[in-house]
CSV table of C-alpha atoms and ligand atoms in Angstrom, one decimal:
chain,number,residue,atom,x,y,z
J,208,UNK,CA,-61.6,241.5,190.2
J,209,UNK,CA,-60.1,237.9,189.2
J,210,UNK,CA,-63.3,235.8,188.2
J,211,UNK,CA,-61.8,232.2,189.0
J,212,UNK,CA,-62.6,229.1,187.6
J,213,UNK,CA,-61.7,226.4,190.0
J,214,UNK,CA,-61.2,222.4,189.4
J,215,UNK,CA,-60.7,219.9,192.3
J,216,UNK,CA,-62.3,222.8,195.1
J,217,UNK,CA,-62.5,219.9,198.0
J,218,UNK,CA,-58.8,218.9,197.8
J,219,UNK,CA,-55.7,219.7,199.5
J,220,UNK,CA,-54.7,222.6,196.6
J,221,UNK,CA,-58.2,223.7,196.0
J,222,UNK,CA,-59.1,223.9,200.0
J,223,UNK,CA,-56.2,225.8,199.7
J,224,UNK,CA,-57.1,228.2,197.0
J,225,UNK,CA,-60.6,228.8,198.1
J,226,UNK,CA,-58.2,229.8,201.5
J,227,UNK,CA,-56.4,232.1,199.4
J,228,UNK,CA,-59.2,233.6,198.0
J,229,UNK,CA,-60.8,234.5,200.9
J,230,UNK,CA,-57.9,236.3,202.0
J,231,UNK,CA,-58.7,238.5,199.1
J,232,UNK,CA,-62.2,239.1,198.6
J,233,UNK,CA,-61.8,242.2,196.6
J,234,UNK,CA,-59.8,240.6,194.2
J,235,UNK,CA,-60.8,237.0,193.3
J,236,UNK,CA,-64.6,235.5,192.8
J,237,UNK,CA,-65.7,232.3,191.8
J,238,UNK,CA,-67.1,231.5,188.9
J,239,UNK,CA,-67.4,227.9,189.0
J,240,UNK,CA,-65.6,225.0,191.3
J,241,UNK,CA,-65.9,221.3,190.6
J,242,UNK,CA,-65.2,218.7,193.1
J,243,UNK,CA,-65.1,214.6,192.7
J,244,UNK,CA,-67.3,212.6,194.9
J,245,UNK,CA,-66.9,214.3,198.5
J,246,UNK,CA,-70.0,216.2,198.0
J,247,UNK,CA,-70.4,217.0,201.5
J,248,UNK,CA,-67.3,219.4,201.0
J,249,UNK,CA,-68.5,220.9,198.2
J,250,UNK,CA,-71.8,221.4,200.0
J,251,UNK,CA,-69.5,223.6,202.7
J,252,UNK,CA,-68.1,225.7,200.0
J,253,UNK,CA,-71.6,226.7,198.1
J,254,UNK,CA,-73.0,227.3,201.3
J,255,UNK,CA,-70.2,230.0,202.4
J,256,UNK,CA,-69.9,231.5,198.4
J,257,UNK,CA,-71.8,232.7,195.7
J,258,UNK,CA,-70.6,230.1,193.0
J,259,UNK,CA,-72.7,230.2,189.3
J,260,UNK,CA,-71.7,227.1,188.8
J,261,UNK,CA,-70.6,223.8,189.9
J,262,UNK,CA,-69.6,220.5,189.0
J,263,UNK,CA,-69.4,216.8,190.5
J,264,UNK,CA,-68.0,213.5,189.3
J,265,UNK,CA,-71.2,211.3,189.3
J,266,UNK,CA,-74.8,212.3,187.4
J,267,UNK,CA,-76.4,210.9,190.7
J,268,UNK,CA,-74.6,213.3,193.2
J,269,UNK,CA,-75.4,216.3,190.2
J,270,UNK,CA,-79.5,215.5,190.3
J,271,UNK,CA,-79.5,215.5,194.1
J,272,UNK,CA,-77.3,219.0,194.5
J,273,UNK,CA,-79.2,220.4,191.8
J,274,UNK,CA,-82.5,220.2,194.3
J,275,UNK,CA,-80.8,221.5,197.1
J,276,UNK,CA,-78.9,224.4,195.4
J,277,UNK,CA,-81.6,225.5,192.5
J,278,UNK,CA,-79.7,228.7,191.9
J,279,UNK,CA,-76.8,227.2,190.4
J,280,UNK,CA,-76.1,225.7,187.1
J,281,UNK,CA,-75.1,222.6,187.5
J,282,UNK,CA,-72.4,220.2,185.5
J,283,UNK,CA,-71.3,216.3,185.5
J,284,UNK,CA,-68.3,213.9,184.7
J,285,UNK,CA,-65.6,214.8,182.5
J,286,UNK,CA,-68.2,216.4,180.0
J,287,UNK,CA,-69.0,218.7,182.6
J,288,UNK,CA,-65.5,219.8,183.6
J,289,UNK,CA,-64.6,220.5,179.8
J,290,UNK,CA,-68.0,222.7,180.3
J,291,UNK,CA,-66.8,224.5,183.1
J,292,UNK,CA,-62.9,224.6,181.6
J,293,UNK,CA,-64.7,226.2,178.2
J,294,UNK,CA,-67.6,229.0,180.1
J,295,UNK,CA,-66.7,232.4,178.4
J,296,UNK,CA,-65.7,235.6,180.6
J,297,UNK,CA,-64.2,234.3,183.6
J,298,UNK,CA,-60.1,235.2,183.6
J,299,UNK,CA,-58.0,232.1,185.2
J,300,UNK,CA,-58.6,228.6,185.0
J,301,UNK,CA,-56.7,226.6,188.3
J,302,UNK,CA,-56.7,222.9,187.8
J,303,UNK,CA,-56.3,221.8,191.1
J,304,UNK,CA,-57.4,218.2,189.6
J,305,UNK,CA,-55.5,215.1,190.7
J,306,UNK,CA,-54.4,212.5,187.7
J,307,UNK,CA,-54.7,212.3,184.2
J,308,UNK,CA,-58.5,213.3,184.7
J,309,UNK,CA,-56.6,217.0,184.7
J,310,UNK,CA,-55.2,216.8,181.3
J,311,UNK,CA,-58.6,217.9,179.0
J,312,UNK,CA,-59.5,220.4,181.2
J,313,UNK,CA,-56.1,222.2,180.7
J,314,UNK,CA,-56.7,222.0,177.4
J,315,UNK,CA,-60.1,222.9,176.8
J,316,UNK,CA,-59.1,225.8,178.9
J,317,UNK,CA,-56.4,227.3,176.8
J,318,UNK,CA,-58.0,226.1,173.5
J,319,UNK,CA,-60.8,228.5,174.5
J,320,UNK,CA,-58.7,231.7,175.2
J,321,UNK,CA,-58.2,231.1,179.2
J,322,UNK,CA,-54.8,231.4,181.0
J,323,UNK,CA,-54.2,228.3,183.4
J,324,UNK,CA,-53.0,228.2,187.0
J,325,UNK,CA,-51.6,224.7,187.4
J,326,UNK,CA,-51.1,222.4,189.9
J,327,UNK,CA,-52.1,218.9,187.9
J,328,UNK,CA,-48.7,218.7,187.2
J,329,UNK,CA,-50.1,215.0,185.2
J,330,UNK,CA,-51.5,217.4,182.5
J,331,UNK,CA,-47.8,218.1,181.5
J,332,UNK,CA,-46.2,214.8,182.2
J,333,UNK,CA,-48.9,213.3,179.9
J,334,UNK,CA,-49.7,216.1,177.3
J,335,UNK,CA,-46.5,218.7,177.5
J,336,UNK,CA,-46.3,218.9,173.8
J,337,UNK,CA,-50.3,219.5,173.1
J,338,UNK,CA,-50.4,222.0,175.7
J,339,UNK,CA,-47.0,223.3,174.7
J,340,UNK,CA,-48.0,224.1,171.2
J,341,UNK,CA,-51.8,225.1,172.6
J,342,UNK,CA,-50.2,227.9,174.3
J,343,UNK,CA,-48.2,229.2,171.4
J,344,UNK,CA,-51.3,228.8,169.0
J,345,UNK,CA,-53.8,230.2,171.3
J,346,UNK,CA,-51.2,233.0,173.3
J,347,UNK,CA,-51.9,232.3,176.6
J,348,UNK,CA,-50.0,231.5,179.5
J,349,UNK,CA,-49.5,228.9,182.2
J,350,UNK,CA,-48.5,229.8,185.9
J,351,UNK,CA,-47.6,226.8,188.1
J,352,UNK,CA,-48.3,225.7,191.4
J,353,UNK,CA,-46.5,223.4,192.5
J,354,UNK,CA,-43.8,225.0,194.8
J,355,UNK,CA,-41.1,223.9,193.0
J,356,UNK,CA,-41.9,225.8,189.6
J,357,UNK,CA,-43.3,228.0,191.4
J,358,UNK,CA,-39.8,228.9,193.1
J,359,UNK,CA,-38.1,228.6,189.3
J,360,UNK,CA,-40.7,231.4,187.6
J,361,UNK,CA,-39.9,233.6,190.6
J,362,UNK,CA,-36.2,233.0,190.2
J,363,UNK,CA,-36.5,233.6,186.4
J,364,UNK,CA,-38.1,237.4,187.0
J,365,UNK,CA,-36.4,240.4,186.1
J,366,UNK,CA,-33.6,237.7,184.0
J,367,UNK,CA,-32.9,236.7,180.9
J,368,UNK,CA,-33.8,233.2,179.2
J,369,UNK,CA,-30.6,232.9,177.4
J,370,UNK,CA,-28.7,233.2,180.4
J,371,UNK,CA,-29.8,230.3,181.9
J,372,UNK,CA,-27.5,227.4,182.8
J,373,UNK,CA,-29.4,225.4,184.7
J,374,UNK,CA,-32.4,224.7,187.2
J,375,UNK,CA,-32.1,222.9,190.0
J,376,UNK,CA,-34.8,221.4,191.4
J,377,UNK,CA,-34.5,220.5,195.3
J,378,UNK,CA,-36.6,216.9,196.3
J,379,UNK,CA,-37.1,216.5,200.5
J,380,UNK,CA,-37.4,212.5,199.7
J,381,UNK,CA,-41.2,212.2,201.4
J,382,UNK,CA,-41.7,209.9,204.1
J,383,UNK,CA,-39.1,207.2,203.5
J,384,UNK,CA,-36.0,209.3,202.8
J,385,UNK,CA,-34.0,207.8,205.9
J,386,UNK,CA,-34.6,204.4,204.9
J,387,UNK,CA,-32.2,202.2,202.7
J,388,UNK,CA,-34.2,200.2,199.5
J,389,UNK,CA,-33.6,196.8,202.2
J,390,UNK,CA,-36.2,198.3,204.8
J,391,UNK,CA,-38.7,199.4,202.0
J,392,UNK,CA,-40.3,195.9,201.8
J,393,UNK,CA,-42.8,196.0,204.4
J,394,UNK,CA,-43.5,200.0,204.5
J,395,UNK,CA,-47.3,200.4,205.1
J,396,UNK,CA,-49.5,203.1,203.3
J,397,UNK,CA,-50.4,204.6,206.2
J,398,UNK,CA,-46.9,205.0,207.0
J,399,UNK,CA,-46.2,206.9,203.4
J,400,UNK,CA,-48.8,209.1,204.3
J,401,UNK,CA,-46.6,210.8,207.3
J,402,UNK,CA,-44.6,213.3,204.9
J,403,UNK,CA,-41.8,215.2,206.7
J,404,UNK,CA,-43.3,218.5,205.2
J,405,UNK,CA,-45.7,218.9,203.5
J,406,UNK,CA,-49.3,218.0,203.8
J,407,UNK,CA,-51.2,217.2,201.0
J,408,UNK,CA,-53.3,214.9,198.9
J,409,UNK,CA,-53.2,211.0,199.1
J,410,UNK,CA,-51.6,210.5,195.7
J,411,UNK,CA,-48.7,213.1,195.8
J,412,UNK,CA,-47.5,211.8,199.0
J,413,UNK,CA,-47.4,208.2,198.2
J,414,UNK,CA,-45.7,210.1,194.9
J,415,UNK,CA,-43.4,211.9,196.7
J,416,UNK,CA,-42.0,208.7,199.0
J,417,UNK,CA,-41.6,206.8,195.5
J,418,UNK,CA,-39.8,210.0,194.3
J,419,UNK,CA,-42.1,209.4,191.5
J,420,UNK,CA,-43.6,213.0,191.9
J,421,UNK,CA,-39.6,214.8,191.8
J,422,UNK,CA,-39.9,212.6,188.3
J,423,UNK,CA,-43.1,214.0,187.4
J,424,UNK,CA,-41.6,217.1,188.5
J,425,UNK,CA,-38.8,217.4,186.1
J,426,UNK,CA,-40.8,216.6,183.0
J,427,UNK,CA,-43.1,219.4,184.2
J,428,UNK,CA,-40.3,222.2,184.3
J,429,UNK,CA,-39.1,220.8,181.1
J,430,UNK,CA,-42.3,222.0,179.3
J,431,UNK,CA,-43.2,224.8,181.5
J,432,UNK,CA,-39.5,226.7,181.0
J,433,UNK,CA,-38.9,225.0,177.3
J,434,UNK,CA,-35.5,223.8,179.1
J,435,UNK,CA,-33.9,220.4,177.9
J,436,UNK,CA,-33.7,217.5,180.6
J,437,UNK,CA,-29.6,217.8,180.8
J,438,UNK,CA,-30.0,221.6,182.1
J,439,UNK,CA,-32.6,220.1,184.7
J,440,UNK,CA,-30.7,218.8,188.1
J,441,UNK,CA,-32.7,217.5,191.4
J,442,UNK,CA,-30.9,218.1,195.2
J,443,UNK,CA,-31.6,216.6,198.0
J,444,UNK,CA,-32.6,218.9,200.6
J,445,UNK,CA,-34.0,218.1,204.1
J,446,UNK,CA,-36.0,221.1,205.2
J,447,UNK,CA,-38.1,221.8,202.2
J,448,UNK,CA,-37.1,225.7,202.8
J,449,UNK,CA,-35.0,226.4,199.5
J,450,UNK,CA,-38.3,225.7,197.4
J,451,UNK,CA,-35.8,225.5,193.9
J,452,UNK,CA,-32.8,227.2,192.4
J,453,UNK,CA,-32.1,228.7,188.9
J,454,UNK,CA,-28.1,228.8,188.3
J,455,UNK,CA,-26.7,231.3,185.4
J,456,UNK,CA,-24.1,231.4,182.9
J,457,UNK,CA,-22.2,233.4,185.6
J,458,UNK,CA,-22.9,231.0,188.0
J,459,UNK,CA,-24.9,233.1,190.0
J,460,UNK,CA,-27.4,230.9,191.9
J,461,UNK,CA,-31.1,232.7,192.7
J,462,UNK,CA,-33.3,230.3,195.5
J,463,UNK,CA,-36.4,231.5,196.5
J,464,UNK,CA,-37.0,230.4,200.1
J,465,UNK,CA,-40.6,229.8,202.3
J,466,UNK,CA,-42.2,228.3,204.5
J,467,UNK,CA,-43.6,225.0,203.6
J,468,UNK,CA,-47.1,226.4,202.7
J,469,UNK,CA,-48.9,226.0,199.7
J,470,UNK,CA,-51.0,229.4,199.6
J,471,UNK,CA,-47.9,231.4,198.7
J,472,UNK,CA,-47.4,229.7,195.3
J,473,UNK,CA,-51.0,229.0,194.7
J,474,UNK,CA,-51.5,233.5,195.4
J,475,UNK,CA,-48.4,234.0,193.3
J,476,UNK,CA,-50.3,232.3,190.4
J,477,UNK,CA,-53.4,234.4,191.1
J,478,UNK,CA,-51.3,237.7,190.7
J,479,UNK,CA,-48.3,237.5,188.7
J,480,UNK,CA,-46.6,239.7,188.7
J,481,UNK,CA,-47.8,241.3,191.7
J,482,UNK,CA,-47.6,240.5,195.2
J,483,UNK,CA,-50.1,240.8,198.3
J,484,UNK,CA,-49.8,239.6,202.0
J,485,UNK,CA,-50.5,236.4,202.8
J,486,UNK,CA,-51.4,235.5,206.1
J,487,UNK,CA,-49.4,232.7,207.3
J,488,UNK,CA,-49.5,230.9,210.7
J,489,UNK,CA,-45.7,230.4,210.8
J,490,UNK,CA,-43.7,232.5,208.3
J,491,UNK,CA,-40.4,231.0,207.5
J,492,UNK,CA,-37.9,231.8,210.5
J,493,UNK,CA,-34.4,231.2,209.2
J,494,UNK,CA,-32.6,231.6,212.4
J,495,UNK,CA,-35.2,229.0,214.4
J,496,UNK,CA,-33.8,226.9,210.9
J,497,UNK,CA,-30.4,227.3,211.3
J,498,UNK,CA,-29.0,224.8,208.8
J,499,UNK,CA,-29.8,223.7,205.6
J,500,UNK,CA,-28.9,220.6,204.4
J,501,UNK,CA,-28.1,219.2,200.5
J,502,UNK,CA,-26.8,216.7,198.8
J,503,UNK,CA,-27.0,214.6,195.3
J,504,UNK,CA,-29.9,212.2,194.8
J,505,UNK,CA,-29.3,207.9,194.7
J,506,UNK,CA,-30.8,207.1,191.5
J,507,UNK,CA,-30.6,203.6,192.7
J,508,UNK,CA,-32.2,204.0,195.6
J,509,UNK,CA,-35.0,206.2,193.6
J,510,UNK,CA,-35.1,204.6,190.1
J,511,UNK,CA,-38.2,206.3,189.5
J,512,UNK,CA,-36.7,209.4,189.4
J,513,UNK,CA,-34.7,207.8,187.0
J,514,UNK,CA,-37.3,206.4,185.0
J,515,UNK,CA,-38.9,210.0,184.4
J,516,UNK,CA,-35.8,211.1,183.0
J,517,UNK,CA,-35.0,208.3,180.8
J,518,UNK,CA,-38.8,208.4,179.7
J,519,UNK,CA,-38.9,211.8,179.4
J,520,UNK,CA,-35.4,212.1,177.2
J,521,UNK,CA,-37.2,209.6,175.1
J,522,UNK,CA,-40.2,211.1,173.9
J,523,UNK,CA,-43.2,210.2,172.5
J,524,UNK,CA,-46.1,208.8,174.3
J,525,UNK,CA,-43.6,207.1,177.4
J,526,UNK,CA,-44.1,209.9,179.7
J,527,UNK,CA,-47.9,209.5,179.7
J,528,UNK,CA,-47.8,205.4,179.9
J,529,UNK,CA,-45.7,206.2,183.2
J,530,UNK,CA,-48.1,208.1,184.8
J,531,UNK,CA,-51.1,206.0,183.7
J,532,UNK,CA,-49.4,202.9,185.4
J,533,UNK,CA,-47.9,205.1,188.3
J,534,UNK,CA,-51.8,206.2,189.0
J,535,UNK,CA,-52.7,202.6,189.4
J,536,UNK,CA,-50.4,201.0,191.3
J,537,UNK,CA,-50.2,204.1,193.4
J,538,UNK,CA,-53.9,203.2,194.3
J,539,UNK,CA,-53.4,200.0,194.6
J,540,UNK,CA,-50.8,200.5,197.1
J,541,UNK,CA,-52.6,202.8,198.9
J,542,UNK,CA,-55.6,200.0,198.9
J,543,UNK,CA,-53.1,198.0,200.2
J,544,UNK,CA,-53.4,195.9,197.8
J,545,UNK,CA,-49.6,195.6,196.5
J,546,UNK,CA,-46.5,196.4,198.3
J,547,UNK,CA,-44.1,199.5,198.0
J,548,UNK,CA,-41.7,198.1,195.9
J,549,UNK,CA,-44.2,196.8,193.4
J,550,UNK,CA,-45.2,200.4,192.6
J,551,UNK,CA,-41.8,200.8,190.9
J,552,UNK,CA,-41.8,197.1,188.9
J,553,UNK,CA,-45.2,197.9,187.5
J,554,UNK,CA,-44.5,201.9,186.4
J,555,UNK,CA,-40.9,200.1,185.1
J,556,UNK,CA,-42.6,197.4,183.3
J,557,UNK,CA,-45.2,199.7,181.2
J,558,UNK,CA,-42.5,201.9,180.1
J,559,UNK,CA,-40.6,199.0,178.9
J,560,UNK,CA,-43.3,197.6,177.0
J,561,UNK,CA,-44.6,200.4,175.7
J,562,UNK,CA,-44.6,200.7,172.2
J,563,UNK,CA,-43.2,204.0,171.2
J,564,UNK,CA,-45.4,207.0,169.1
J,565,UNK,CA,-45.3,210.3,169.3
J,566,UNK,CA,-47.7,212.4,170.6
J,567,UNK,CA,-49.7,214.5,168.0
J,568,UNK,CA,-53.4,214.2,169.0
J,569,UNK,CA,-55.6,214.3,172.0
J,570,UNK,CA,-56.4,210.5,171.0
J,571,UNK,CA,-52.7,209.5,171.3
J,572,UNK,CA,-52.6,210.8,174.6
J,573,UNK,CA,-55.7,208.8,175.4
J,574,UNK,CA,-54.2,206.0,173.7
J,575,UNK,CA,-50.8,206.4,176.3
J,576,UNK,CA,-53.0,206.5,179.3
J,577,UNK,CA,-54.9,203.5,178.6
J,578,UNK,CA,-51.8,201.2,177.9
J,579,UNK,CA,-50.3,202.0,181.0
J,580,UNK,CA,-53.6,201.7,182.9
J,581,UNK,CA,-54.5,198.1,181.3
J,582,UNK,CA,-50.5,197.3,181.7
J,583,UNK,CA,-50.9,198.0,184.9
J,584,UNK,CA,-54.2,196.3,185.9
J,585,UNK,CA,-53.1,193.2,184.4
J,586,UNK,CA,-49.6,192.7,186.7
J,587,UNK,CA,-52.0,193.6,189.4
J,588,UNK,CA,-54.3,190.7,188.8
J,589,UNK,CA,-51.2,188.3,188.5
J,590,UNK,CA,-49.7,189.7,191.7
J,591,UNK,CA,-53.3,188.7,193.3
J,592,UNK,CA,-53.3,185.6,191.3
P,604,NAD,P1,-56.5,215.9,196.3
P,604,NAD,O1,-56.7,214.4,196.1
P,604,NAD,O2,-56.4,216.4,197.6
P,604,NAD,O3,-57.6,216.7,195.5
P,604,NAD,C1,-58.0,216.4,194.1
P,604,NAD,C2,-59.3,217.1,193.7
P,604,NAD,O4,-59.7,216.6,192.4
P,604,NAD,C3,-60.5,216.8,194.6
P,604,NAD,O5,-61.3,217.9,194.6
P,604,NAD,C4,-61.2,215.6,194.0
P,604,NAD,O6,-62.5,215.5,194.3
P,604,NAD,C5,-61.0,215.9,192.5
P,604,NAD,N1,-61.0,214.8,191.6
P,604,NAD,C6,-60.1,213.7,191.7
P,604,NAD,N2,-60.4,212.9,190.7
P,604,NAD,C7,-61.3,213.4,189.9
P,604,NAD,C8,-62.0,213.0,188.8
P,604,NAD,N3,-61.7,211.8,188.1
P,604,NAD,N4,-63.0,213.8,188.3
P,604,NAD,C9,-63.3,215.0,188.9
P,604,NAD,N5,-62.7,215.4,190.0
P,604,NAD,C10,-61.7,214.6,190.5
P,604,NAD,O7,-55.1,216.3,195.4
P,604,NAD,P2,-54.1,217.5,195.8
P,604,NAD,O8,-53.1,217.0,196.7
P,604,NAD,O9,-54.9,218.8,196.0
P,604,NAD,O10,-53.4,217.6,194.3
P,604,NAD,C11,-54.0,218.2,193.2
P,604,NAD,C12,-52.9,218.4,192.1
P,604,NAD,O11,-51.9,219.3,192.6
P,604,NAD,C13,-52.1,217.1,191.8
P,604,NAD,O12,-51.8,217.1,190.5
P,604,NAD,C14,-50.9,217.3,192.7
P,604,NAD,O13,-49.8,216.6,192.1
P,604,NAD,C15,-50.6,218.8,192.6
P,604,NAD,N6,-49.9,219.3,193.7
P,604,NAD,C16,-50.4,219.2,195.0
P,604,NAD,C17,-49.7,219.7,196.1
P,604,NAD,C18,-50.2,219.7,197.4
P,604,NAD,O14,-49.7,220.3,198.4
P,604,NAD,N7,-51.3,219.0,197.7
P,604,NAD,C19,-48.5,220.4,195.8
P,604,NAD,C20,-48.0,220.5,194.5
P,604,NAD,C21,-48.7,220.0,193.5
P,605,MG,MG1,-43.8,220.0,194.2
């Protein structure tokens, strides 16, 4: 029996993983789940479980559960997720988290002995190196998520590091993948939020129509395989069905393939290295697919994806300023606030003007994120002025 801790329980990966776990009641429990400010889903879930404990964004919401459910222990803000992140004998933290607000709790979880599942892929965009070297110091290990890395670790089984080439990571495009940089202009939010094939939270699919997220995405295989950015390629590839690729010195290619649902990555972290059923309401049918379609990726037309790479070849504290600015114009666009294209100038801009340090403490990466956040903030104000 798995006892689970569980951050981000009311969104689209911890709905998800609450699924998953339910699937298999005699081998996960939950210790603890957290949830932001949708209380009334996290209300739903310690109704239908026997959770210890629980946490919520605001102290408000925490004083007001803590009446209704007195048999739990009860947790607030970011102090409280670093509480939950740090509680002794449970077995695997999963950060289901959206945002930088992911990148302590990580931490604080391997820092005191835990193993992490992953799916706030901003932890490694923002920290890779602290939580690279926490893992070393502190011997524990990271199992991803997100489909992609997901896809990579199952391609890697049973082979040999050294005889690696290459990964290659495939991208469907999100939402606006059939339309030329011309006919981005006047693209709506609610338009971004129609992704070809995936469903999933607000922010990764606005991040996944910037290409943003296949950005992110790269810098996250960098430090979760320890492979440099020249041995990490991105295909385009319409029917999100090849999930990634690993290619060997021999050229030997190994794709895992899916369906387009996120409990099967999400159970693979849960059990590495073994395997259970998963019930799935339409398993991947290759012959109803019939054709699979690739091809390169148009930096220009996704300079974002570009950016990543550039920021992450670089270093330092750029990777973390990108994100920072990427979460606020994201939610500004979303807001509709600023247009489409203006998500790219302002993520651009703070990379540009960042000034460049390395990473060595928790207070750099702080540092990072609040550069790119006020960067951010401010072009917003004079695009409103
Ligand atoms: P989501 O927005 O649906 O859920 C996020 C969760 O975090 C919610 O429970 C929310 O209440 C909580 N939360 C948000 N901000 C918080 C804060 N400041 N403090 C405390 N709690 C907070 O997001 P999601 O789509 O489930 O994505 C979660 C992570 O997984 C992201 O990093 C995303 O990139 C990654 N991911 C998601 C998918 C997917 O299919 N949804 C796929 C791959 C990777
Ligand atoms: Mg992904």
């Amino acid at each position: 029996m798995k006892k689970l801790v569980l951050l981000g329980a009311t969104g689209s990966i911890g709905i998800q993983t609450i699924d998953v776990v339910h699937q298999h009641p005699d081998l996960f429990s939950l210790e603890a789940v957290s949830a932001g400010r949708n209380i009334q889903a996290l209300r739903k879930i310690l109704k239908e479980n026997h959770i210890p404990h629980a946490c919520v964004q605001r102290e408000e919401d925490c004083l007001a559960l803590q009446e209704e459910f007195p048999d739990v222990c009860w947790h607030w803000g970011d102090e409280g997720l670093k509480e939950l992140s740090a509680l002794e004998g449970y077995d695997l933290l999963v950060n289901a988290l959206v945002g930088f607000a992911g990148f302590i709790p990580t931490l604080t979880g391997i820092e005191s002995g835990h193993d992490v599942a992953l799916a706030n892929k901003e932890t490694l965009v923002c920290g890779g190196a602290l939580i690279y070297d926490a893992l070393k110091k502190h011997g524990r290990s990271l199992y991803p998520i997100d489909s992609e890395h997901s896809a990579i670790f199952q391609a890697l089984q049973g082979n040999r590091k050294k005889d690696v080439k290459r990964l290659i990571i495939t991208a469907s495009g999100g939402a606006f993948r059939n339309l030329g940089r011309d006919e981005l202009t006047n693209v709506t939010a609610a338009q971004a939020l129609a992704h070809p094939n995936w469903s999933m939270g607000a922010k990764i699919t606005i991040d996944s129509a910037t290409m943003m997220n296949k950005g992110f995405e790269v810098t996250e295989a960098h430090w979760l395989f320890d492979i440099d950015y020249d041995h990490i390629d991105v295909i385009m590839h319409d029917e999100s069905v090849v999930h990634s690729m690993v290619e060997y010195i021999d050229h030997s290619i190994i794709a895992q393939m899916g369906a387009p649902d996120m409990r099967l990555p999400i159970q693979y972290a849960l059990t590495w290295p073994d395997r259970y059923p998963l019930m799935q309401e339409e398993p991947l049918d290759l012959a109803k697919i019939a054709t699979l379609h690739f091809k390169n990726p148009d930096f220009k037309r996704f300079p974002l994806l570009a950016l990543a790479y550039e920021a992450g070849r670089k270093g330092g504290n750029l990777s973390a300023v990108m994100n920072a600015a990427n979460e606020v114009a994201n939610l500004a666009f979303r807001e509709g606030r600023i247009p489409f294209l203006a998500i790219e100038d302002i993520v651009a801009g703070a990379v540009e003007n960042a000034p460049f340090k390395e990473l060595k403490t928790v207070y750099d990466v702080c540092e990072a994120d609040e550069f790119g956040r006020s960067y951010a903030e401010e072009q917003l104000r004079r695009l409103a002025a």
